[in-house]
Amino acid sequence: MTIGQTLTRRRALVNLGAGLCALPALGAFARTAPTPVSGNMVRPPRLRNGDVLGLVAPAGFIADRFGLDEIAATVRAMGLEPRFAPHLTAREGYLAGSDEVRARDLMAMFADDTVRGLMAVRGGWGSARLLPHLDFASIARKPKLFAGFSDNTALCLALARAGVVSIHGPNAAASWPPSAWNSFRQVAFEGAMPTYSVAAYAGPNLGGRVSPIKTFHGGKARGRLLGGNLAVFTALVGTPWLPDFDGAILFLEETNESEYRVDRMLTQLALAGILGKVAGVVFGQCTHCENPDGGFSNFTVYEVLDRRFAALGVPAFQGAMIGHVAGQISIPVGAMAEIDADAGTIRLLEPAVI
């Protein structure tokens, strides 16, 4: 059975009582943002077959143990051993327990020497609430690979500020088709430096839909990959948790936001001076980003992006498989890359892991 088939079928079960992390005291957690790193980023160790992967819920909760069974099967199909944070099925409203409990689970995984890397089980909302409770200095001294996307953008950006590379890629509860798994394996296990091409994901890989390159401004640019979900990113503007975007390659994605909201968020990034700092822009997928009220007077998402990014005068394009799509690629947040806005490519210039 291939890895893609195994990930799809998810037949294995997990012993939920095995290997739960001991919870440390909460009192020593930092209450200030990490000092921004201007030099080289710290790369965490790569994942290897047989390693323990810590599964955490920084935001929303998993509704029942059957969801955990499926996640465990997915992780085992990757060749890893799942270890669930103690409170994955805890619930406080729409959150997986209180902020303190979720932060404690996360820090326990970072502190556990038997855990090789961490992956968020899902997104939702709540990751930004954890930032004041996390000890980023401790994480940076002994880094581990963290992977997740959507609401986990808050954690990836805060880790980048602390100088630690993470992966913006599928959460553990994602569907993990072969293209998503292959991308994650290359970056997280092999330490490879692939080139991602918009053209490679057109046609059959999107169920017959074509995902053409939309070039807002041509050319090539190099810089550190920084970004993630647009709404989560803009919600951190004005806080001390964002990294420095000077000379960065900004990548963005969004879902379930109408055109004017995308426009509003991009305007906020422009007014905050962030867009004026970047060396290049990649906008991935904007899934279900249409005004539900319809109307012919609205801008399309493409028009919103084109008007904003073309005026920057830096290489910028849309169409990369980044975001709320099944076959999303894994982007190392904080790693150096080169983009070609005419060709629609992202080429990693350094590995995400050591």
PDB file of N, CA and C in Angstrom, residues 230 234 252-269 283 286 289-290 300-302 304-305 308-309:
ATOM      1  N   LEU A 230      -3.941  35.433   5.839  1.00  0.00           N
ATOM      2  CA  LEU A 230      -4.024  36.891   5.799  1.00  0.00           C
ATOM      3  C   LEU A 230      -4.741  37.459   7.027  1.00  0.00           C
ATOM      4  N   THR A 234      -2.875  39.836   9.775  1.00  0.00           N
ATOM      5  CA  THR A 234      -3.246  41.236  10.009  1.00  0.00           C
ATOM      6  C   THR A 234      -3.698  41.462  11.447  1.00  0.00           C
ATOM      7  N   LEU A 252       0.927  34.693   1.290  1.00  0.00           N
ATOM      8  CA  LEU A 252      -0.380  34.843   1.912  1.00  0.00           C
ATOM      9  C   LEU A 252      -1.367  33.855   1.329  1.00  0.00           C
ATOM     10  N   GLU A 253      -2.381  33.544   2.117  1.00  0.00           N
ATOM     11  CA  GLU A 253      -3.514  32.732   1.663  1.00  0.00           C
ATOM     12  C   GLU A 253      -4.724  33.139   2.473  1.00  0.00           C
ATOM     13  N   GLU A 254      -5.913  32.789   1.971  1.00  0.00           N
ATOM     14  CA  GLU A 254      -7.126  33.131   2.715  1.00  0.00           C
ATOM     15  C   GLU A 254      -8.260  32.193   2.327  1.00  0.00           C
ATOM     16  N   THR A 255      -9.284  32.168   3.153  1.00  0.00           N
ATOM     17  CA  THR A 255     -10.466  31.359   2.873  1.00  0.00           C
ATOM     18  C   THR A 255     -11.692  32.026   3.474  1.00  0.00           C
ATOM     19  N   ASN A 256     -12.819  31.878   2.785  1.00  0.00           N
ATOM     20  CA  ASN A 256     -14.112  32.355   3.286  1.00  0.00           C
ATOM     21  C   ASN A 256     -14.114  33.830   3.663  1.00  0.00           C
ATOM     22  N   GLU A 257     -13.436  34.633   2.858  1.00  0.00           N
ATOM     23  CA  GLU A 257     -13.468  36.086   3.043  1.00  0.00           C
ATOM     24  C   GLU A 257     -13.903  36.724   1.732  1.00  0.00           C
ATOM     25  N   SER A 258     -14.863  37.624   1.798  1.00  0.00           N
ATOM     26  CA  SER A 258     -15.300  38.280   0.571  1.00  0.00           C
ATOM     27  C   SER A 258     -14.274  39.312   0.127  1.00  0.00           C
ATOM     28  N   GLU A 259     -14.439  39.773  -1.102  1.00  0.00           N
ATOM     29  CA  GLU A 259     -13.414  40.584  -1.738  1.00  0.00           C
ATOM     30  C   GLU A 259     -13.086  41.846  -0.941  1.00  0.00           C
ATOM     31  N   TYR A 260     -14.107  42.510  -0.420  1.00  0.00           N
ATOM     32  CA  TYR A 260     -13.834  43.768   0.270  1.00  0.00           C
ATOM     33  C   TYR A 260     -13.070  43.543   1.569  1.00  0.00           C
ATOM     34  N   ARG A 261     -13.264  42.374   2.183  1.00  0.00           N
ATOM     35  CA  ARG A 261     -12.501  42.071   3.404  1.00  0.00           C
ATOM     36  C   ARG A 261     -11.028  41.826   3.074  1.00  0.00           C
ATOM     37  N   VAL A 262     -10.778  41.129   1.963  1.00  0.00           N
ATOM     38  CA  VAL A 262      -9.392  40.946   1.516  1.00  0.00           C
ATOM     39  C   VAL A 262      -8.764  42.305   1.252  1.00  0.00           C
ATOM     40  N   ASP A 263      -9.506  43.185   0.585  1.00  0.00           N
ATOM     41  CA  ASP A 263      -9.035  44.537   0.311  1.00  0.00           C
ATOM     42  C   ASP A 263      -8.724  45.267   1.612  1.00  0.00           C
ATOM     43  N   ARG A 264      -9.607  45.163   2.587  1.00  0.00           N
ATOM     44  CA  ARG A 264      -9.420  45.851   3.864  1.00  0.00           C
ATOM     45  C   ARG A 264      -8.167  45.365   4.583  1.00  0.00           C
ATOM     46  N   MET A 265      -7.938  44.055   4.569  1.00  0.00           N
ATOM     47  CA  MET A 265      -6.773  43.517   5.267  1.00  0.00           C
ATOM     48  C   MET A 265      -5.474  43.895   4.571  1.00  0.00           C
ATOM     49  N   LEU A 266      -5.463  43.862   3.247  1.00  0.00           N
ATOM     50  CA  LEU A 266      -4.271  44.279   2.518  1.00  0.00           C
ATOM     51  C   LEU A 266      -3.999  45.767   2.719  1.00  0.00           C
ATOM     52  N   THR A 267      -5.055  46.554   2.802  1.00  0.00           N
ATOM     53  CA  THR A 267      -4.894  47.979   3.079  1.00  0.00           C
ATOM     54  C   THR A 267      -4.261  48.193   4.445  1.00  0.00           C
ATOM     55  N   GLN A 268      -4.673  47.390   5.421  1.00  0.00           N
ATOM     56  CA  GLN A 268      -4.069  47.493   6.743  1.00  0.00           C
ATOM     57  C   GLN A 268      -2.574  47.193   6.690  1.00  0.00           C
ATOM     58  N   LEU A 269      -2.177  46.155   5.941  1.00  0.00           N
ATOM     59  CA  LEU A 269      -0.760  45.833   5.811  1.00  0.00           C
ATOM     60  C   LEU A 269      -0.001  46.961   5.122  1.00  0.00           C
ATOM     61  N   PHE A 283       0.840  35.263  -3.466  1.00  0.00           N
ATOM     62  CA  PHE A 283      -0.485  35.002  -2.904  1.00  0.00           C
ATOM     63  C   PHE A 283      -0.908  33.633  -3.412  1.00  0.00           C
ATOM     64  N   CYS A 286      -7.113  31.711  -2.572  1.00  0.00           N
ATOM     65  CA  CYS A 286      -8.161  32.402  -1.814  1.00  0.00           C
ATOM     66  C   CYS A 286      -9.425  31.568  -2.008  1.00  0.00           C
ATOM     67  N   CYS A 289     -13.571  32.835  -1.669  1.00  0.00           N
ATOM     68  CA  CYS A 289     -13.461  34.269  -1.389  1.00  0.00           C
ATOM     69  C   CYS A 289     -14.342  35.052  -2.351  1.00  0.00           C
ATOM     70  N   GLU A 290     -15.629  34.898  -2.214  1.00  0.00           N
ATOM     71  CA  GLU A 290     -16.570  35.656  -3.027  1.00  0.00           C
ATOM     72  C   GLU A 290     -17.620  36.261  -2.114  1.00  0.00           C
ATOM     73  N   THR A 300     -13.382  41.748  -8.273  1.00  0.00           N
ATOM     74  CA  THR A 300     -13.038  40.354  -8.059  1.00  0.00           C
ATOM     75  C   THR A 300     -11.817  40.296  -7.140  1.00  0.00           C
ATOM     76  N   VAL A 301     -11.549  39.126  -6.577  1.00  0.00           N
ATOM     77  CA  VAL A 301     -10.360  38.974  -5.748  1.00  0.00           C
ATOM     78  C   VAL A 301      -9.113  39.292  -6.570  1.00  0.00           C
ATOM     79  N   TYR A 302      -9.089  38.820  -7.822  1.00  0.00           N
ATOM     80  CA  TYR A 302      -7.932  39.105  -8.676  1.00  0.00           C
ATOM     81  C   TYR A 302      -7.731  40.608  -8.825  1.00  0.00           C
ATOM     82  N   VAL A 304      -8.631  42.985  -6.770  1.00  0.00           N
ATOM     83  CA  VAL A 304      -8.148  43.520  -5.492  1.00  0.00           C
ATOM     84  C   VAL A 304      -6.650  43.289  -5.356  1.00  0.00           C
ATOM     85  N   LEU A 305      -6.224  42.056  -5.630  1.00  0.00           N
ATOM     86  CA  LEU A 305      -4.808  41.722  -5.505  1.00  0.00           C
ATOM     87  C   LEU A 305      -3.972  42.472  -6.532  1.00  0.00           C
ATOM     88  N   ARG A 308      -3.424  46.125  -5.667  1.00  0.00           N
ATOM     89  CA  ARG A 308      -2.557  46.316  -4.506  1.00  0.00           C
ATOM     90  C   ARG A 308      -1.109  45.939  -4.810  1.00  0.00           C
ATOM     91  N   PHE A 309      -0.895  44.781  -5.421  1.00  0.00           N
ATOM     92  CA  PHE A 309       0.467  44.268  -5.563  1.00  0.00           C
ATOM     93  C   PHE A 309       1.210  44.831  -6.767  1.00  0.00           C
TER      94      PHE A 309
END
